[in-house]
Short mmCIF file of C-alpha atoms and ligand atoms in Angstrom, two decimals:
data_model
loop_
_atom_site.label_atom_id
_atom_site.label_comp_id
_atom_site.label_asym_id
_atom_site.label_seq_id
_atom_site.Cartn_x
_atom_site.Cartn_y
_atom_site.Cartn_z
CA MET A 4 74.01 28.37 160.54
CA ARG A 5 75.37 28.84 157.01
CA SER A 6 71.87 28.97 155.54
CA LEU A 7 70.92 31.60 158.11
CA THR A 8 73.91 33.71 157.06
CA ARG A 9 72.93 33.27 153.39
CA LEU A 10 69.35 34.32 154.17
CA TYR A 11 70.70 37.37 156.00
CA GLN A 12 72.97 38.27 153.08
CA SER A 13 70.18 37.95 150.53
CA LEU A 14 67.99 40.23 152.63
CA ASN A 15 70.82 42.66 153.02
CA PRO A 16 72.66 42.85 149.66
CA LEU A 17 74.62 46.01 150.47
CA ASN A 18 75.82 44.47 153.72
CA GLN A 19 74.34 47.37 155.59
CA ASN A 20 73.90 47.11 159.29
CA VAL A 21 70.29 46.00 159.30
CA SER A 22 69.61 43.70 162.23
CA LEU A 23 66.83 41.19 161.77
CA VAL A 24 65.74 41.22 165.39
CA LYS A 25 64.68 44.49 166.98
CA ILE A 26 64.68 44.87 170.73
CA ALA A 27 62.20 47.16 172.47
CA GLY A 28 62.00 48.72 175.93
CA VAL A 29 59.40 50.97 177.46
CA VAL A 30 59.35 54.64 178.54
CA THR A 31 59.23 54.92 182.35
CA LYS A 32 59.99 58.61 182.94
CA VAL A 33 59.69 61.81 180.90
CA THR A 34 61.40 65.09 181.86
CA PRO A 35 61.99 68.26 179.83
CA SER A 36 65.66 67.35 179.33
CA ALA A 37 65.59 63.56 178.84
CA ILE A 38 63.58 60.34 178.76
CA GLU A 39 64.13 57.22 180.82
CA VAL A 40 63.63 53.76 179.30
CA SER A 41 63.60 50.41 181.04
CA GLY A 42 64.16 46.98 179.56
CA LEU A 43 66.89 47.99 177.10
CA SER A 44 69.92 48.55 179.35
CA PRO A 45 71.77 45.24 178.67
CA PHE A 46 71.64 45.86 174.90
CA LEU A 47 72.66 49.52 174.73
CA LYS A 48 75.96 51.33 174.37
CA LEU A 49 76.56 55.02 174.98
CA GLY A 50 75.99 57.08 171.85
CA GLU A 51 73.65 54.55 170.23
CA TYR A 52 70.24 55.48 168.91
CA VAL A 53 66.78 54.63 170.12
CA ARG A 54 63.54 55.08 168.18
CA PHE A 55 60.21 55.83 169.85
CA ASP A 56 56.82 55.02 168.35
CA HIS A 57 54.03 57.19 169.67
CA ASP A 58 50.74 58.56 168.35
CA HIS A 59 51.54 57.03 164.90
CA MET A 60 54.74 59.09 164.83
CA MET A 61 58.39 58.31 165.19
CA SER A 62 61.06 60.18 167.20
CA MET A 63 64.74 59.49 167.70
CA GLY A 64 66.98 59.88 170.73
CA GLU A 65 70.55 59.11 171.76
CA VAL A 66 71.66 57.00 174.74
CA VAL A 67 73.53 59.30 177.13
CA ARG A 68 73.51 57.22 180.32
CA ILE A 69 73.04 53.52 181.08
CA GLU A 70 72.20 52.06 184.48
CA ARG A 71 71.37 48.49 185.51
CA ASN A 72 67.63 48.82 184.91
CA THR A 73 67.19 52.08 183.08
CA ALA A 74 68.79 54.15 180.34
CA THR A 75 68.64 57.92 179.85
CA ILE A 76 67.82 59.01 176.31
CA LYS A 77 68.16 62.57 175.02
CA MET A 78 65.78 63.46 172.20
CA PHE A 79 66.75 64.93 168.82
CA ASP A 80 63.43 66.71 168.60
CA GLN A 81 62.67 68.45 171.87
CA THR A 82 59.04 68.99 170.93
CA SER A 83 58.29 65.28 170.47
CA SER A 84 55.40 64.04 172.58
CA VAL A 85 56.80 60.74 173.83
CA GLY A 86 54.79 59.54 176.84
CA LEU A 87 54.90 56.93 179.58
CA GLY A 88 54.48 53.40 178.27
CA ASP A 89 55.55 54.21 174.69
CA LYS A 90 57.81 51.64 173.05
CA ALA A 91 61.52 52.39 172.58
CA TRP A 92 63.41 50.43 169.89
CA HIS A 93 67.16 49.83 169.91
CA GLU A 94 68.54 51.13 166.57
CA GLY A 95 72.31 50.79 167.15
CA ALA A 96 75.10 53.12 166.04
CA PHE A 97 74.19 56.13 163.91
CA GLU A 98 75.36 55.76 160.33
CA LEU A 99 75.27 57.59 157.03
CA PHE A 100 75.55 56.46 153.43
CA PRO A 101 77.20 59.46 151.71
CA GLU A 102 77.35 59.72 147.94
CA LYS A 103 79.24 61.98 145.53
CA SER A 104 75.95 63.60 144.46
CA TRP A 105 75.65 65.12 147.94
CA LYS A 106 77.90 67.92 146.68
CA GLY A 107 75.81 71.04 146.25
CA ARG A 108 73.26 69.87 148.82
CA VAL A 109 72.26 71.23 152.22
CA ILE A 110 71.40 68.63 154.86
CA ASN A 111 70.57 68.43 158.55
CA ALA A 112 72.55 66.67 161.27
CA LEU A 113 70.68 63.41 160.66
CA GLY A 114 71.76 63.43 157.00
CA HIS A 115 68.36 64.41 155.55
CA ALA A 116 68.09 66.98 152.75
CA ILE A 117 66.66 70.34 153.86
CA ASP A 118 67.09 72.25 150.58
CA ASN A 119 63.82 71.24 148.87
CA GLN A 120 65.77 69.51 146.10
CA GLY A 121 64.33 66.06 146.81
CA PRO A 122 65.78 63.19 148.83
CA LEU A 123 69.50 62.39 148.81
CA LEU A 124 70.86 59.37 146.97
CA ALA A 125 72.29 56.79 149.36
CA GLY A 126 75.84 55.60 148.70
CA GLU A 127 76.99 52.01 149.03
CA LYS A 128 79.47 52.41 151.84
CA ARG A 129 78.40 52.76 155.44
CA GLN A 130 79.99 55.63 157.30
CA LEU A 131 79.70 55.86 161.09
CA VAL A 132 79.35 59.36 162.54
CA ASP A 133 81.92 58.60 165.21
CA THR A 134 85.15 57.17 163.90
CA VAL A 135 88.72 56.93 165.10
CA PRO A 136 91.31 58.86 163.05
CA PRO A 137 94.17 56.93 161.43
CA ALA A 138 97.04 56.17 163.84
CA ALA A 139 99.68 58.92 163.95
CA MET A 140 102.37 56.77 162.33
CA ASP A 141 100.06 55.70 159.48
CA ARG A 142 99.14 59.24 158.52
CA ALA A 143 100.85 60.97 155.61
CA ARG A 144 102.98 64.00 156.54
CA VAL A 145 101.50 67.46 156.16
CA THR A 146 103.79 69.28 153.75
CA LYS A 147 101.80 70.11 150.60
CA PRO A 148 101.17 73.88 150.39
CA LEU A 149 97.72 75.23 149.61
CA ARG A 150 96.64 78.55 148.22
CA THR A 151 93.39 79.75 149.79
CA GLY A 152 92.97 82.95 147.75
CA VAL A 153 92.66 85.03 150.95
CA ARG A 154 95.74 87.26 150.77
CA VAL A 155 96.37 87.82 154.46
CA VAL A 156 96.19 84.08 155.14
CA ASP A 157 98.37 83.06 152.17
CA LEU A 158 101.03 85.58 153.16
CA PHE A 159 101.20 85.47 156.92
CA THR A 160 99.63 82.14 157.98
CA PRO A 161 99.90 79.92 154.88
CA LEU A 162 98.30 76.51 155.11
CA CYS A 163 99.16 72.97 154.00
CA ALA A 164 96.76 70.24 152.87
CA GLY A 165 95.74 68.26 155.97
CA GLN A 166 96.46 71.09 158.41
CA ARG A 167 94.06 72.04 161.23
CA ILE A 168 93.72 75.69 162.02
CA GLY A 169 91.38 77.72 164.25
CA ILE A 170 89.85 81.13 163.67
CA PHE A 171 89.53 82.75 167.10
CA ALA A 172 87.39 85.84 167.66
CA GLY A 173 84.62 87.41 169.66
CA SER A 174 81.11 87.59 168.24
CA GLY A 175 80.46 89.55 165.06
CA VAL A 176 84.12 90.15 164.17
CA GLY A 177 83.96 88.29 160.84
CA LYS A 178 84.61 84.58 161.51
CA SER A 179 81.84 83.24 159.29
CA THR A 180 82.68 85.64 156.47
CA LEU A 181 86.34 84.61 156.49
CA LEU A 182 85.38 80.93 156.60
CA GLY A 183 83.11 81.45 153.61
CA MET A 184 85.93 83.12 151.68
CA LEU A 185 88.22 80.20 152.50
CA ALA A 186 85.51 77.74 151.38
CA ARG A 187 85.65 79.32 147.94
CA SER A 188 89.28 78.32 147.51
CA ARG A 189 89.97 76.37 144.33
CA ALA A 190 92.60 74.30 146.13
CA PHE A 191 90.06 71.71 147.31
CA ASP A 192 88.03 69.06 145.47
CA THR A 193 85.20 69.27 147.99
CA ALA A 194 84.28 71.49 150.93
CA VAL A 195 82.19 70.10 153.77
CA ILE A 196 80.74 72.86 155.91
CA GLY A 197 79.18 72.27 159.32
CA LEU A 198 77.15 75.27 160.52
CA VAL A 199 76.27 74.86 164.18
CA GLY A 200 74.03 77.07 166.28
CA GLU A 201 73.66 79.83 163.67
CA ARG A 202 70.46 81.81 163.33
CA GLY A 203 68.37 80.63 160.35
CA ARG A 204 68.82 84.00 158.63
CA GLU A 205 72.62 83.73 158.88
CA VAL A 206 72.55 80.31 157.22
CA ARG A 207 70.74 81.72 154.18
CA GLU A 208 73.11 84.70 154.03
CA PHE A 209 76.12 82.41 154.26
CA LEU A 210 74.87 80.11 151.50
CA ASP A 211 73.62 82.81 149.12
CA ASP A 212 75.95 85.76 149.68
CA VAL A 213 79.23 84.27 150.89
CA LEU A 214 79.39 80.85 149.20
CA GLY A 215 77.33 81.78 146.12
CA ASP A 216 78.25 79.70 143.05
CA HIS A 217 80.81 77.76 145.08
CA LEU A 218 77.95 75.94 146.82
CA THR A 219 78.13 73.31 144.06
CA HIS A 220 81.36 71.83 145.37
CA ALA A 221 80.22 71.95 149.01
CA VAL A 222 78.14 69.70 151.22
CA THR A 223 76.61 71.88 153.95
CA VAL A 224 75.39 70.38 157.21
CA VAL A 225 73.21 72.72 159.26
CA ALA A 226 71.95 72.64 162.85
CA THR A 227 70.52 76.06 163.70
CA GLY A 228 70.51 77.54 167.19
CA ASP A 229 66.86 76.65 167.78
CA GLU A 230 67.46 72.92 167.17
CA SER A 231 68.06 70.56 170.09
CA PRO A 232 71.52 70.30 171.70
CA LEU A 233 71.68 66.74 170.36
CA MET A 234 71.29 67.97 166.76
CA ARG A 235 73.90 70.68 167.36
CA ARG A 236 76.29 68.14 168.85
CA LEU A 237 75.68 65.74 165.96
CA ALA A 238 76.05 68.18 163.03
CA PRO A 239 79.87 68.60 163.24
CA ARG A 240 80.29 64.81 163.56
CA THR A 241 78.03 64.26 160.53
CA ALA A 242 80.05 66.85 158.58
CA THR A 243 83.34 65.24 159.61
CA SER A 244 82.08 61.82 158.65
CA ILE A 245 81.09 63.08 155.18
CA ALA A 246 84.54 64.70 154.86
CA GLU A 247 86.08 61.31 155.70
CA PHE A 248 84.02 59.70 152.95
CA PHE A 249 85.41 62.12 150.34
CA ARG A 250 88.94 61.80 151.79
CA ASP A 251 88.74 58.02 151.36
CA GLN A 252 87.87 58.62 147.69
CA GLY A 253 91.29 60.27 147.40
CA GLU A 254 89.97 63.83 147.46
CA ASN A 255 91.56 66.91 148.93
CA VAL A 256 88.77 67.98 151.31
CA LEU A 257 88.21 71.22 153.20
CA LEU A 258 86.25 70.75 156.43
CA ILE A 259 84.84 73.91 157.99
CA LEU A 260 83.11 73.89 161.37
CA ASP A 261 81.43 77.12 162.45
CA SER A 262 81.58 77.15 165.38
CA VAL A 263 83.32 74.55 167.52
CA THR A 264 82.36 76.59 170.59
CA ARG A 265 78.68 76.02 169.86
CA PHE A 266 79.44 72.29 169.49
CA ALA A 267 81.06 72.47 172.96
CA HIS A 268 77.96 74.24 174.36
CA ALA A 269 75.74 71.49 172.95
CA ALA A 270 78.07 68.77 174.29
CA ARG A 271 77.86 70.47 177.70
CA ASP A 272 74.04 70.43 177.67
CA VAL A 273 73.99 66.74 176.77
CA ALA A 274 76.61 65.81 179.41
CA LEU A 275 74.76 67.72 182.13
CA ALA A 276 71.50 65.97 181.20
CA ALA A 277 73.39 62.66 181.54
CA GLY A 278 74.25 63.61 185.13
CA GLU A 279 77.91 64.68 184.71
CA MET A 280 79.28 67.33 187.07
CA ALA A 281 80.62 70.62 185.76
CA VAL A 282 84.33 71.22 186.41
CA ALA A 283 85.68 74.19 184.43
CA ARG A 284 83.41 77.24 184.06
CA GLY A 285 80.31 75.07 183.84
CA TYR A 286 81.79 72.48 181.46
CA PRO A 287 81.75 68.77 182.43
CA PRO A 288 84.96 66.79 181.78
CA SER A 289 83.60 64.85 178.79
CA VAL A 290 83.43 68.08 176.76
CA PHE A 291 87.21 68.35 176.96
CA SER A 292 87.63 64.83 175.59
CA ASP A 293 84.89 65.29 172.92
CA LEU A 294 86.76 68.25 171.41
CA PRO A 295 90.09 66.59 170.49
CA LYS A 296 88.18 63.45 169.44
CA LEU A 297 86.35 65.54 166.85
CA LEU A 298 89.19 67.81 165.74
CA GLU A 299 91.75 64.99 165.40
CA ARG A 300 89.61 63.41 162.69
CA ALA A 301 90.61 66.22 160.34
CA GLY A 302 94.17 65.93 159.05
CA PRO A 303 96.00 63.81 156.53
CA GLY A 304 94.65 60.38 155.68
CA VAL A 305 96.76 57.24 155.46
CA GLU A 306 99.56 57.40 152.87
CA GLY A 307 97.98 57.40 149.40
CA SER A 308 94.47 58.57 150.38
CA GLY A 309 93.23 62.18 150.38
CA SER A 310 93.37 64.64 153.24
CA ILE A 311 91.04 66.76 155.34
CA THR A 312 92.15 70.33 155.94
CA GLY A 313 90.21 71.52 158.98
CA ILE A 314 89.31 75.16 159.60
CA PHE A 315 87.41 75.68 162.83
CA SER A 316 85.93 78.85 164.20
CA VAL A 317 86.16 79.43 167.92
CA LEU A 318 84.07 82.05 169.66
CA VAL A 319 86.06 83.67 172.44
CA ASP A 320 83.42 84.88 174.90
CA GLY A 321 83.84 88.55 175.75
CA ASP A 322 87.06 88.44 173.64
CA ASP A 323 88.62 86.39 176.49
CA HIS A 324 91.21 84.29 174.69
CA ASN A 325 91.90 82.21 177.83
CA ASP A 326 88.49 80.63 178.14
CA PRO A 327 88.83 76.86 178.80
CA ILE A 328 87.22 75.81 175.52
CA ALA A 329 89.41 78.14 173.42
CA ASP A 330 92.46 76.91 175.35
CA SER A 331 91.65 73.26 174.85
CA ILE A 332 91.01 73.77 171.11
CA ARG A 333 94.17 75.84 170.60
CA GLY A 334 96.26 72.99 171.98
CA THR A 335 94.91 70.51 169.42
CA LEU A 336 95.47 72.64 166.33
CA ASP A 337 98.42 73.40 164.04
CA GLY A 338 97.89 77.12 164.11
CA HIS A 339 95.46 79.91 164.82
CA ILE A 340 94.21 83.02 163.10
CA VAL A 341 93.09 85.68 165.57
CA LEU A 342 90.52 88.26 164.52
CA ASP A 343 90.53 91.48 166.46
CA ARG A 344 87.51 93.63 167.28
CA ALA A 345 89.61 96.81 167.26
CA ILE A 346 90.65 96.07 163.66
CA ALA A 347 87.05 95.31 162.59
CA ASP A 348 85.97 98.57 164.23
CA GLN A 349 88.36 100.41 161.90
CA GLY A 350 86.55 98.72 158.98
CA ARG A 351 89.59 96.62 158.05
CA PHE A 352 88.39 93.17 156.92
CA PRO A 353 89.35 90.34 157.28
CA ALA A 354 90.17 91.69 160.76
CA VAL A 355 93.21 89.42 161.20
CA ASN A 356 95.66 90.38 163.91
CA ILE A 357 98.80 89.43 161.98
CA LEU A 358 101.12 89.52 165.00
CA ARG A 359 98.99 87.15 167.09
CA SER A 360 98.25 84.66 164.28
CA ILE A 361 100.52 81.74 163.44
CA SER A 362 100.53 78.71 161.20
CA ARG A 363 102.83 76.03 162.60
CA LEU A 364 103.43 74.61 159.11
CA SER A 365 104.31 77.82 157.30
CA GLN A 366 107.95 76.73 156.89
CA HIS A 367 106.74 74.10 154.39
CA VAL A 368 105.09 76.80 152.28
CA TRP A 369 107.48 79.75 152.25
CA THR A 370 110.69 79.76 150.25
CA PRO A 371 113.66 81.01 152.34
CA GLU A 372 113.36 84.44 150.66
CA GLN A 373 109.62 84.62 151.37
CA GLN A 374 110.23 83.61 154.98
CA SER A 375 112.76 86.38 155.55
CA LEU A 376 110.46 88.89 153.82
CA VAL A 377 107.52 87.90 156.06
CA LEU A 378 109.73 88.15 159.16
CA LYS A 379 110.76 91.63 158.05
CA LEU A 380 107.14 92.67 157.44
CA ARG A 381 106.06 91.34 160.83
CA GLY A 382 108.91 93.27 162.42
CA LEU A 383 107.72 96.47 160.75
CA ILE A 384 104.12 95.83 161.83
CA ALA A 385 105.28 95.22 165.41
CA ARG A 386 107.25 98.50 165.44
CA TYR A 387 104.24 100.33 163.98
CA GLU A 388 101.77 98.92 166.52
CA ASP A 389 104.12 99.35 169.52
CA THR A 390 104.60 103.02 168.78
CA GLN A 391 100.97 103.76 167.97
CA ASP A 392 100.26 105.63 171.24
CA LEU A 393 103.54 107.52 171.16
CA ARG A 394 102.92 108.71 167.61
CA LEU A 395 99.32 109.67 168.33
CA MET A 396 100.51 111.87 171.18
CA GLY A 397 102.96 113.54 168.81
CA GLY A 398 105.95 112.09 170.67
CA TYR A 399 107.80 110.95 167.55
CA GLN A 400 109.76 113.14 165.12
CA ALA A 401 110.18 111.68 161.64
CA GLY A 402 113.84 111.08 160.73
CA SER A 403 115.07 109.98 164.15
CA ASP A 404 114.65 106.22 163.56
CA SER A 405 114.93 104.99 159.98
CA GLU A 406 113.31 101.60 160.69
CA LEU A 407 110.32 103.26 162.31
CA ASP A 408 110.08 105.73 159.43
CA GLN A 409 109.97 102.77 157.05
CA ALA A 410 107.26 101.12 159.19
CA ILE A 411 105.16 104.30 159.19
CA ALA A 412 105.47 104.53 155.42
CA LEU A 413 104.77 100.88 154.62
CA VAL A 414 102.48 99.35 157.25
CA PRO A 415 99.28 101.25 156.29
CA LYS A 416 99.90 100.12 152.71
CA ILE A 417 100.41 96.52 153.82
CA TYR A 418 97.16 96.71 155.80
CA HIS A 419 95.38 98.16 152.81
CA ALA A 420 96.77 95.41 150.56
CA MET A 421 95.38 92.76 152.91
CA GLU A 422 91.80 94.04 152.75
CA GLN A 423 89.42 91.68 150.99
CA THR A 424 85.66 91.19 150.98
CA PRO A 425 83.67 88.16 149.81
CA ARG A 426 83.01 90.09 146.61
CA SER A 427 86.67 90.89 145.85
CA GLN A 428 88.65 88.76 143.43
CA SER A 429 90.47 85.99 145.18
CA SER A 430 94.21 86.34 145.29
CA VAL A 431 96.39 84.41 142.83
CA ASP A 432 99.92 85.20 143.96
CA SER A 433 99.80 87.06 147.25
CA PHE A 434 103.52 87.96 147.32
CA ARG A 435 103.46 89.45 143.83
CA GLU A 436 100.22 91.35 144.59
CA LEU A 437 101.71 92.82 147.78
CA ALA A 438 104.90 93.79 145.92
CA GLU A 439 102.82 95.52 143.22
CA ILE A 440 100.81 97.52 145.75
CA LEU A 441 103.93 98.56 147.68
CA HIS A 442 105.70 99.46 144.45
CA ASP A 443 102.76 101.32 142.86
CA LYS A 444 102.17 103.55 145.80
CA GLY A 445 105.67 103.55 147.24
N1 LIG B 520 85.75 90.47 154.75
C1 LIG B 520 84.77 91.30 155.10
N2 LIG B 520 84.49 92.37 154.32
C2 LIG B 520 83.53 93.24 154.65
N3 LIG B 520 82.78 93.14 155.76
C3 LIG B 520 82.99 92.11 156.58
C4 LIG B 520 84.00 91.12 156.29
N4 LIG B 520 83.99 90.22 157.28
C5 LIG B 520 83.03 90.60 158.15
N5 LIG B 520 82.42 91.74 157.74
C6 LIG B 520 81.33 92.46 158.44
O1 LIG B 520 81.21 91.98 159.77
C7 LIG B 520 79.90 91.46 160.03
C8 LIG B 520 79.97 90.23 160.90
O2 LIG B 520 80.66 89.20 160.23
P1 LIG B 520 80.40 87.67 160.53
O3 LIG B 520 78.96 87.34 160.55
O4 LIG B 520 81.28 86.93 159.57
O5 LIG B 520 80.98 87.57 162.01
P2 LIG B 520 81.00 86.34 163.01
O6 LIG B 520 82.28 86.49 163.78
O7 LIG B 520 80.80 85.08 162.27
O8 LIG B 520 79.76 86.65 163.93
P3 LIG B 520 79.01 85.66 164.96
O9 LIG B 520 79.88 85.60 166.15
O10 LIG B 520 77.71 86.37 165.21
O11 LIG B 520 78.85 84.34 164.27
C9 LIG B 520 79.34 91.18 158.64
O12 LIG B 520 77.94 91.30 158.63
C10 LIG B 520 80.00 92.25 157.79
O13 LIG B 520 79.30 93.44 157.89
MG1 LIG B 521 79.33 83.57 162.52
#
């Protein structure tokens, strides 16, 4: 037995999970949404990978359902021509071997380079795509403030290292642009960006125009909208797993997932193909457990390691903020930034609705003076917004309410001070910059 172990170790010096015996089954049914394999069921676990050999080609699929005699496999490449009688090989859990040199690279959900810069170097440590986050009591506390360089965020919803925050908005209101601006923050050692379900054109725009030179400290994982649901469901898990690798190296990592809603759509497609029933607005129950499982992996690491600050975009269909996916995500996060179409329509970007956005950890960032200043500013903004209709109809006479007069004088300036585009300079000290603008023009 010992000599067998030694033989195994000499064949496998990096102790990677290479099994010496491969088990094969055979394809017994092919449908547009999945493939059925017999002969493998006793050896498979849900979420494991199966390889098909056909026509001198190779395709991969994931186990989504196991029955006594058959297993249902969903394919990564929907165009693959797997046929009846083809062999199906059991590959085991999906794993990656990330390496520091992956920074600056663009990869697909399977961890293969797609940027024409040659193959990726493989690291020494195996990283599973599905992991369990550290236990709550082992995790460091989230108290270290971060400066993102986006003024409206640093002032009104400031973040801490290891925090998880969502950006909620309808389509085309500026989620991806804001995420890109946050990815350029100097507060992080590495950014890992998972782009899910985007159009190919948007990916290029995001990389070239929004990230620009900052691409060198980012690993970008892309699954475009035309890729299979399996690829779109895998990309955020691949990105998270790479973020965990850098966190375990002691780094302060930013993990961006754009968008988590598209991950939920992909998870829904896979669950329906596996035979699950839909419960809430077409979503099967497993989607609601997949979401926290993914999002919980961001956050602080164990005491002494690095942290993963998670920023997740959430598409709120038809600007309906009560959709079940948005609701479920909101409950898992430590804050949310709401973008408003009405604000974007006025050309005010980032279109953050300050009154509806909160960061649950802002008390660790603000000094007591800053906190009371922000409360005062929010109060003025609330007065200004509440009286908008009245003022438009000419129902307010200046001089009759000094607080409202102050709001009318200051709020447009505050809004103006918060405007920022990807091309603007990033903010250094948001409080001082706001004070200067109010003072200059006051
Ligand atoms: N900070 C900004 N400064 C100037 N323009 C902006 C800004 N943010 C967004 N925009 C404008 O809004 C458009 C849509 O932005 P973006 O693609 O970021 O939205 P989105 O919410 O990610 O859209 P989708 O739902 O399609 O993914 C941009 O093409 C740009 O014209
Ligand atoms: Mg977008």
